[in-house]
Amino acid sequence: MKVLTTSIAIIISTCIIIPLLACMIGPSKSEIEFNGKADKLISKATEARMYCNQNYFNEEFCILIDMSIHSGKNRFRVYNFKQNKVTHSYLVSHGCGDNQWTNDQTKHSPEFSNVEDSHLSSLGKYKIAKRGWSNWGVHAKYWLHGLEESNSNAYKRWVVFHSWDMISDEPTYPAGTPEGWGCPAVSNESFKEIDKLIKSQTKPTLMWIYK
C-alpha cells in the first residue's frame, strides 16, 4: 500500500511539475518562429482580403509568397478567403542575382530588386494577368503586373509566373529550390493545380510576394 501511495504521489508531482517548468522556461525557438510565421500569414491574408475587395480582384483566394522562409520549404501559399485558411502550399523559386543560375546559394536570405537585368525577384503585390505560352515546364505562363513601386518593372522585365522542370513537388529542406532570374516558378504539377484555380475566376487574382 505504501509503494502504491508513493507511485501515485510521483505521478501527480510529475504531472504538475513538468507543465510548470515548461511555462517557466517558455516556448522553444522553433515554436516562436512557427507562431511568428502564422501571425504574419494571418496579417497578410487580412490585408490581402481588403485589397481584393476594394480593387475588384478575385475574392475567393489569393497567393501569398513568404520569402523569409527557407526556399527548400513550402513558402508559396494559396489562401482561401472563404475558408480562412491555406488550402495549397508549394515550393517556389526566387532570383539568383549574380550567383549561378539553378543553384540554391541564397536559399536562406534572397536579395530583391526592381532593376532590369538584376536577375532578382521583386517584393510587392502583383496582378496575375493574361495567360500565355511559355518555353518552360508545362509551356504555360501568366504575365504579372507589379502594383507597387518595389515591383513596377515586373512586366517589362519579363517576370512571369510559370512552371519549371527543376523544381520539386515536395520540400527539399535543408537543400534549397533552384534559383532562376526572378520569376516565381513552381513545379509542373504544382502549376497545373494552381492554373485550374486561376482559370476558375472571372476577376484577376492577387499574388503578394513579401518577406
PDB file of C-alpha atoms in Angstrom:
ATOM      1  CA  MET A   1       0.000   0.000   0.000  1.00  0.00           C
ATOM      2  CA  LYS A   2       2.875   2.349   0.831  1.00  0.00           C
ATOM      3  CA  VAL A   3       4.512   1.615  -2.556  1.00  0.00           C
ATOM      4  CA  LEU A   4       1.246   2.351  -4.364  1.00  0.00           C
ATOM      5  CA  THR A   5       0.818   5.634  -2.474  1.00  0.00           C
ATOM      6  CA  THR A   6       4.381   6.655  -3.310  1.00  0.00           C
ATOM      7  CA  SER A   7       3.875   5.830  -7.008  1.00  0.00           C
ATOM      8  CA  ILE A   8       0.698   7.888  -7.148  1.00  0.00           C
ATOM      9  CA  ALA A   9       2.464  10.810  -5.469  1.00  0.00           C
ATOM     10  CA  ILE A  10       5.291  10.636  -8.034  1.00  0.00           C
ATOM     11  CA  ILE A  11       2.839  10.595 -10.940  1.00  0.00           C
ATOM     12  CA  ILE A  12       0.878  13.567  -9.556  1.00  0.00           C
ATOM     13  CA  SER A  13       4.087  15.503  -8.926  1.00  0.00           C
ATOM     14  CA  THR A  14       5.294  14.792 -12.467  1.00  0.00           C
ATOM     15  CA  CYS A  15       2.007  15.945 -13.982  1.00  0.00           C
ATOM     16  CA  ILE A  16       2.230  19.208 -12.066  1.00  0.00           C
ATOM     17  CA  ILE A  17       5.965  19.952 -12.189  1.00  0.00           C
ATOM     18  CA  ILE A  18       6.673  19.269 -15.882  1.00  0.00           C
ATOM     19  CA  PRO A  19       3.985  21.643 -17.223  1.00  0.00           C
ATOM     20  CA  LEU A  20       5.027  24.204 -14.616  1.00  0.00           C
ATOM     21  CA  LEU A  21       8.647  24.002 -15.771  1.00  0.00           C
ATOM     22  CA  ALA A  22       7.543  24.315 -19.381  1.00  0.00           C
ATOM     23  CA  CYS A  23       5.717  27.549 -18.517  1.00  0.00           C
ATOM     24  CA  MET A  24       8.753  28.862 -16.642  1.00  0.00           C
ATOM     25  CA  ILE A  25      11.158  28.001 -19.466  1.00  0.00           C
ATOM     26  CA  GLY A  26       8.827  29.347 -22.156  1.00  0.00           C
ATOM     27  CA  PRO A  27       8.309  28.281 -25.773  1.00  0.00           C
ATOM     28  CA  SER A  28      11.186  26.898 -27.814  1.00  0.00           C
ATOM     29  CA  LYS A  29      12.816  28.867 -30.627  1.00  0.00           C
ATOM     30  CA  SER A  30      11.070  26.702 -33.235  1.00  0.00           C
ATOM     31  CA  GLU A  31       7.690  27.315 -31.561  1.00  0.00           C
ATOM     32  CA  ILE A  32       8.294  31.081 -31.527  1.00  0.00           C
ATOM     33  CA  GLU A  33       9.304  31.043 -35.191  1.00  0.00           C
ATOM     34  CA  PHE A  34       6.258  28.950 -36.147  1.00  0.00           C
ATOM     35  CA  ASN A  35       3.860  31.209 -34.243  1.00  0.00           C
ATOM     36  CA  GLY A  36       5.506  34.288 -35.720  1.00  0.00           C
ATOM     37  CA  LYS A  37       5.113  32.981 -39.268  1.00  0.00           C
ATOM     38  CA  ALA A  38       1.481  32.055 -38.587  1.00  0.00           C
ATOM     39  CA  ASP A  39       0.712  35.525 -37.203  1.00  0.00           C
ATOM     40  CA  LYS A  40       2.341  37.161 -40.213  1.00  0.00           C
ATOM     41  CA  LEU A  41       0.376  34.946 -42.607  1.00  0.00           C
ATOM     42  CA  ILE A  42      -2.924  35.873 -40.969  1.00  0.00           C
ATOM     43  CA  SER A  43      -1.997  39.558 -41.034  1.00  0.00           C
ATOM     44  CA  LYS A  44      -1.067  39.433 -44.735  1.00  0.00           C
ATOM     45  CA  ALA A  45      -4.201  37.446 -45.596  1.00  0.00           C
ATOM     46  CA  THR A  46      -6.373  40.003 -43.817  1.00  0.00           C
ATOM     47  CA  GLU A  47      -4.748  42.890 -45.680  1.00  0.00           C
ATOM     48  CA  ALA A  48      -4.941  40.967 -48.967  1.00  0.00           C
ATOM     49  CA  ARG A  49      -8.673  40.359 -48.480  1.00  0.00           C
ATOM     50  CA  MET A  50      -9.276  44.094 -48.003  1.00  0.00           C
ATOM     51  CA  TYR A  51      -7.174  44.926 -51.059  1.00  0.00           C
ATOM     52  CA  CYS A  52      -9.073  42.444 -53.230  1.00  0.00           C
ATOM     53  CA  ASN A  53     -12.449  43.729 -52.027  1.00  0.00           C
ATOM     54  CA  GLN A  54     -11.518  47.327 -52.762  1.00  0.00           C
ATOM     55  CA  ASN A  55      -9.822  46.771 -56.132  1.00  0.00           C
ATOM     56  CA  TYR A  56     -12.134  44.367 -57.982  1.00  0.00           C
ATOM     57  CA  PHE A  57      -9.841  41.357 -57.555  1.00  0.00           C
ATOM     58  CA  ASN A  58     -10.743  37.700 -57.065  1.00  0.00           C
ATOM     59  CA  GLU A  59     -12.429  37.465 -53.646  1.00  0.00           C
ATOM     60  CA  GLU A  60     -12.207  33.669 -53.369  1.00  0.00           C
ATOM     61  CA  PHE A  61      -8.473  33.324 -52.799  1.00  0.00           C
ATOM     62  CA  CYS A  62      -5.072  34.974 -53.190  1.00  0.00           C
ATOM     63  CA  ILE A  63      -1.488  33.768 -53.475  1.00  0.00           C
ATOM     64  CA  LEU A  64       0.911  34.662 -50.666  1.00  0.00           C
ATOM     65  CA  ILE A  65       4.657  34.031 -51.021  1.00  0.00           C
ATOM     66  CA  ASP A  66       6.747  34.498 -47.876  1.00  0.00           C
ATOM     67  CA  MET A  67      10.377  34.928 -48.923  1.00  0.00           C
ATOM     68  CA  SER A  68      11.569  34.925 -45.303  1.00  0.00           C
ATOM     69  CA  ILE A  69      11.016  31.146 -45.325  1.00  0.00           C
ATOM     70  CA  HIS A  70      13.858  28.832 -46.414  1.00  0.00           C
ATOM     71  CA  SER A  71      13.494  28.109 -50.146  1.00  0.00           C
ATOM     72  CA  GLY A  72      13.504  24.358 -49.531  1.00  0.00           C
ATOM     73  CA  LYS A  73      10.215  24.679 -47.630  1.00  0.00           C
ATOM     74  CA  ASN A  74       6.732  25.419 -48.954  1.00  0.00           C
ATOM     75  CA  ARG A  75       6.506  29.217 -48.984  1.00  0.00           C
ATOM     76  CA  PHE A  76       4.002  29.616 -51.847  1.00  0.00           C
ATOM     77  CA  ARG A  77       0.519  29.509 -50.284  1.00  0.00           C
ATOM     78  CA  VAL A  78      -2.950  29.663 -51.774  1.00  0.00           C
ATOM     79  CA  TYR A  79      -5.062  31.349 -49.100  1.00  0.00           C
ATOM     80  CA  ASN A  80      -8.811  30.797 -49.341  1.00  0.00           C
ATOM     81  CA  PHE A  81     -10.747  33.825 -48.085  1.00  0.00           C
ATOM     82  CA  LYS A  82     -13.989  31.884 -47.646  1.00  0.00           C
ATOM     83  CA  GLN A  83     -12.404  29.125 -45.559  1.00  0.00           C
ATOM     84  CA  ASN A  84      -9.919  31.449 -43.824  1.00  0.00           C
ATOM     85  CA  LYS A  85      -7.035  29.056 -44.316  1.00  0.00           C
ATOM     86  CA  VAL A  86      -4.233  27.905 -46.596  1.00  0.00           C
ATOM     87  CA  THR A  87      -5.609  25.282 -48.970  1.00  0.00           C
ATOM     88  CA  HIS A  88      -2.480  24.612 -51.054  1.00  0.00           C
ATOM     89  CA  SER A  89       1.246  25.148 -50.467  1.00  0.00           C
ATOM     90  CA  TYR A  90       4.227  24.617 -52.750  1.00  0.00           C
ATOM     91  CA  LEU A  91       7.907  25.282 -53.316  1.00  0.00           C
ATOM     92  CA  VAL A  92       8.707  28.401 -55.329  1.00  0.00           C
ATOM     93  CA  SER A  93      11.905  29.792 -56.806  1.00  0.00           C
ATOM     94  CA  HIS A  94      13.406  33.260 -56.477  1.00  0.00           C
ATOM     95  CA  GLY A  95      16.060  35.166 -58.414  1.00  0.00           C
ATOM     96  CA  CYS A  96      19.724  34.181 -58.229  1.00  0.00           C
ATOM     97  CA  GLY A  97      21.137  37.670 -58.825  1.00  0.00           C
ATOM     98  CA  ASP A  98      24.864  37.454 -59.579  1.00  0.00           C
ATOM     99  CA  ASN A  99      25.048  33.856 -58.353  1.00  0.00           C
ATOM    100  CA  GLN A 100      24.972  30.765 -60.520  1.00  0.00           C
ATOM    101  CA  TRP A 101      21.614  30.114 -62.201  1.00  0.00           C
ATOM    102  CA  THR A 102      19.900  26.882 -60.965  1.00  0.00           C
ATOM    103  CA  ASN A 103      21.933  26.801 -57.717  1.00  0.00           C
ATOM    104  CA  ASP A 104      20.498  27.482 -54.247  1.00  0.00           C
ATOM    105  CA  GLN A 105      23.153  29.830 -52.863  1.00  0.00           C
ATOM    106  CA  THR A 106      20.638  32.288 -51.385  1.00  0.00           C
ATOM    107  CA  LYS A 107      18.199  29.706 -50.010  1.00  0.00           C
ATOM    108  CA  HIS A 108      18.399  31.347 -46.559  1.00  0.00           C
ATOM    109  CA  SER A 109      18.428  35.018 -47.488  1.00  0.00           C
ATOM    110  CA  PRO A 110      17.466  36.060 -51.029  1.00  0.00           C
ATOM    111  CA  GLU A 111      18.026  39.606 -52.254  1.00  0.00           C
ATOM    112  CA  PHE A 112      15.431  41.625 -54.150  1.00  0.00           C
ATOM    113  CA  SER A 113      15.443  44.288 -56.830  1.00  0.00           C
ATOM    114  CA  ASN A 114      13.178  46.068 -59.319  1.00  0.00           C
ATOM    115  CA  VAL A 115      16.069  46.785 -61.691  1.00  0.00           C
ATOM    116  CA  GLU A 116      16.217  45.267 -65.161  1.00  0.00           C
ATOM    117  CA  ASP A 117      18.828  42.517 -65.656  1.00  0.00           C
ATOM    118  CA  SER A 118      19.332  42.204 -61.884  1.00  0.00           C
ATOM    119  CA  HIS A 119      18.102  38.588 -62.081  1.00  0.00           C
ATOM    120  CA  LEU A 120      16.444  39.147 -58.706  1.00  0.00           C
ATOM    121  CA  SER A 121      12.839  38.793 -57.596  1.00  0.00           C
ATOM    122  CA  SER A 122      10.783  41.854 -56.631  1.00  0.00           C
ATOM    123  CA  LEU A 123       8.720  42.215 -53.482  1.00  0.00           C
ATOM    124  CA  GLY A 124       5.182  43.557 -53.589  1.00  0.00           C
ATOM    125  CA  LYS A 125       1.653  42.915 -54.804  1.00  0.00           C
ATOM    126  CA  TYR A 126       1.043  41.655 -58.341  1.00  0.00           C
ATOM    127  CA  LYS A 127      -1.995  41.280 -60.538  1.00  0.00           C
ATOM    128  CA  ILE A 128      -1.930  37.896 -62.253  1.00  0.00           C
ATOM    129  CA  ALA A 129      -2.832  38.859 -65.790  1.00  0.00           C
ATOM    130  CA  LYS A 130      -3.081  37.210 -69.195  1.00  0.00           C
ATOM    131  CA  ARG A 131      -2.214  33.523 -69.634  1.00  0.00           C
ATOM    132  CA  GLY A 132       0.219  32.720 -72.440  1.00  0.00           C
ATOM    133  CA  TRP A 133       2.648  30.211 -73.888  1.00  0.00           C
ATOM    134  CA  SER A 134       5.962  29.527 -72.138  1.00  0.00           C
ATOM    135  CA  ASN A 135       9.252  27.880 -73.086  1.00  0.00           C
ATOM    136  CA  TRP A 136       9.390  26.393 -69.600  1.00  0.00           C
ATOM    137  CA  GLY A 137       7.740  23.490 -67.805  1.00  0.00           C
ATOM    138  CA  VAL A 138       4.198  22.769 -68.993  1.00  0.00           C
ATOM    139  CA  HIS A 139       4.512  25.566 -71.601  1.00  0.00           C
ATOM    140  CA  ALA A 140       2.110  27.978 -69.941  1.00  0.00           C
ATOM    141  CA  LYS A 141       2.702  31.202 -68.048  1.00  0.00           C
ATOM    142  CA  TYR A 142       0.871  34.138 -66.517  1.00  0.00           C
ATOM    143  CA  TRP A 143       2.012  37.701 -67.046  1.00  0.00           C
ATOM    144  CA  LEU A 144       2.469  39.655 -63.837  1.00  0.00           C
ATOM    145  CA  HIS A 145       1.734  43.353 -63.381  1.00  0.00           C
ATOM    146  CA  GLY A 146       3.589  44.891 -60.440  1.00  0.00           C
ATOM    147  CA  LEU A 147       1.272  47.091 -58.380  1.00  0.00           C
ATOM    148  CA  GLU A 148       3.837  48.820 -56.194  1.00  0.00           C
ATOM    149  CA  GLU A 149       6.979  50.913 -56.556  1.00  0.00           C
ATOM    150  CA  SER A 150       9.051  47.891 -55.498  1.00  0.00           C
ATOM    151  CA  ASN A 151       7.874  45.751 -58.450  1.00  0.00           C
ATOM    152  CA  SER A 152       6.680  48.274 -61.045  1.00  0.00           C
ATOM    153  CA  ASN A 153       9.109  46.969 -63.683  1.00  0.00           C
ATOM    154  CA  ALA A 154       7.972  43.335 -63.453  1.00  0.00           C
ATOM    155  CA  TYR A 155       6.154  43.286 -66.803  1.00  0.00           C
ATOM    156  CA  LYS A 156       8.969  44.794 -68.854  1.00  0.00           C
ATOM    157  CA  ARG A 157      11.490  42.609 -67.000  1.00  0.00           C
ATOM    158  CA  TRP A 158       9.503  39.559 -68.168  1.00  0.00           C
ATOM    159  CA  VAL A 159       8.942  38.448 -64.594  1.00  0.00           C
ATOM    160  CA  VAL A 160       6.148  35.905 -65.064  1.00  0.00           C
ATOM    161  CA  PHE A 161       4.537  33.050 -63.151  1.00  0.00           C
ATOM    162  CA  HIS A 162       5.459  29.718 -64.750  1.00  0.00           C
ATOM    163  CA  SER A 163       6.477  26.136 -64.035  1.00  0.00           C
ATOM    164  CA  TRP A 164       9.998  24.724 -64.160  1.00  0.00           C
ATOM    165  CA  ASP A 165      11.127  21.114 -64.556  1.00  0.00           C
ATOM    166  CA  MET A 166      13.904  21.594 -61.997  1.00  0.00           C
ATOM    167  CA  ILE A 167      11.566  22.352 -59.104  1.00  0.00           C
ATOM    168  CA  SER A 168      10.452  19.516 -56.854  1.00  0.00           C
ATOM    169  CA  ASP A 169       6.866  18.664 -55.952  1.00  0.00           C
ATOM    170  CA  GLU A 170       7.951  18.084 -52.356  1.00  0.00           C
ATOM    171  CA  PRO A 171      10.013  20.126 -49.861  1.00  0.00           C
ATOM    172  CA  THR A 172      13.784  19.736 -50.303  1.00  0.00           C
ATOM    173  CA  TYR A 173      14.958  21.245 -46.992  1.00  0.00           C
ATOM    174  CA  PRO A 174      17.804  21.523 -45.984  1.00  0.00           C
ATOM    175  CA  ALA A 175      18.611  21.895 -49.692  1.00  0.00           C
ATOM    176  CA  GLY A 176      17.016  24.886 -51.370  1.00  0.00           C
ATOM    177  CA  THR A 177      14.978  25.357 -54.527  1.00  0.00           C
ATOM    178  CA  PRO A 178      16.877  26.056 -57.779  1.00  0.00           C
ATOM    179  CA  GLU A 179      17.129  29.795 -58.388  1.00  0.00           C
ATOM    180  CA  GLY A 180      16.167  31.444 -61.656  1.00  0.00           C
ATOM    181  CA  TRP A 181      16.207  35.016 -62.947  1.00  0.00           C
ATOM    182  CA  GLY A 182      13.474  36.447 -60.757  1.00  0.00           C
ATOM    183  CA  CYS A 183      10.276  34.647 -61.742  1.00  0.00           C
ATOM    184  CA  PRO A 184       8.162  32.940 -59.060  1.00  0.00           C
ATOM    185  CA  ALA A 185       8.325  29.481 -60.648  1.00  0.00           C
ATOM    186  CA  VAL A 186       6.798  26.287 -59.256  1.00  0.00           C
ATOM    187  CA  SER A 187       6.932  22.604 -60.195  1.00  0.00           C
ATOM    188  CA  ASN A 188       4.971  21.338 -63.196  1.00  0.00           C
ATOM    189  CA  GLU A 189       2.405  19.500 -61.083  1.00  0.00           C
ATOM    190  CA  SER A 190       2.022  22.473 -58.755  1.00  0.00           C
ATOM    191  CA  PHE A 191       1.396  24.790 -61.697  1.00  0.00           C
ATOM    192  CA  LYS A 192      -1.318  22.514 -63.073  1.00  0.00           C
ATOM    193  CA  GLU A 193      -3.211  22.730 -59.782  1.00  0.00           C
ATOM    194  CA  ILE A 194      -2.798  26.496 -59.471  1.00  0.00           C
ATOM    195  CA  ASP A 195      -3.665  27.012 -63.138  1.00  0.00           C
ATOM    196  CA  LYS A 196      -7.078  25.395 -62.606  1.00  0.00           C
ATOM    197  CA  LEU A 197      -7.768  27.683 -59.661  1.00  0.00           C
ATOM    198  CA  ILE A 198      -6.787  30.853 -61.527  1.00  0.00           C
ATOM    199  CA  LYS A 199      -8.802  29.901 -64.619  1.00  0.00           C
ATOM    200  CA  SER A 200     -11.895  29.295 -62.475  1.00  0.00           C
ATOM    201  CA  GLN A 201     -12.077  33.013 -61.616  1.00  0.00           C
ATOM    202  CA  THR A 202     -13.507  35.858 -63.674  1.00  0.00           C
ATOM    203  CA  LYS A 203     -11.659  38.537 -61.705  1.00  0.00           C
ATOM    204  CA  PRO A 204      -7.833  38.859 -61.594  1.00  0.00           C
ATOM    205  CA  THR A 205      -6.056  37.061 -58.760  1.00  0.00           C
ATOM    206  CA  LEU A 206      -3.684  38.782 -56.359  1.00  0.00           C
ATOM    207  CA  MET A 207      -0.163  37.445 -55.845  1.00  0.00           C
ATOM    208  CA  TRP A 208       1.771  39.025 -52.987  1.00  0.00           C
ATOM    209  CA  ILE A 209       5.499  38.416 -52.525  1.00  0.00           C
ATOM    210  CA  TYR A 210       6.826  39.610 -49.174  1.00  0.00           C
ATOM    211  CA  LYS A 211       9.420  38.816 -46.535  1.00  0.00           C
TER     212      LYS A 211
END
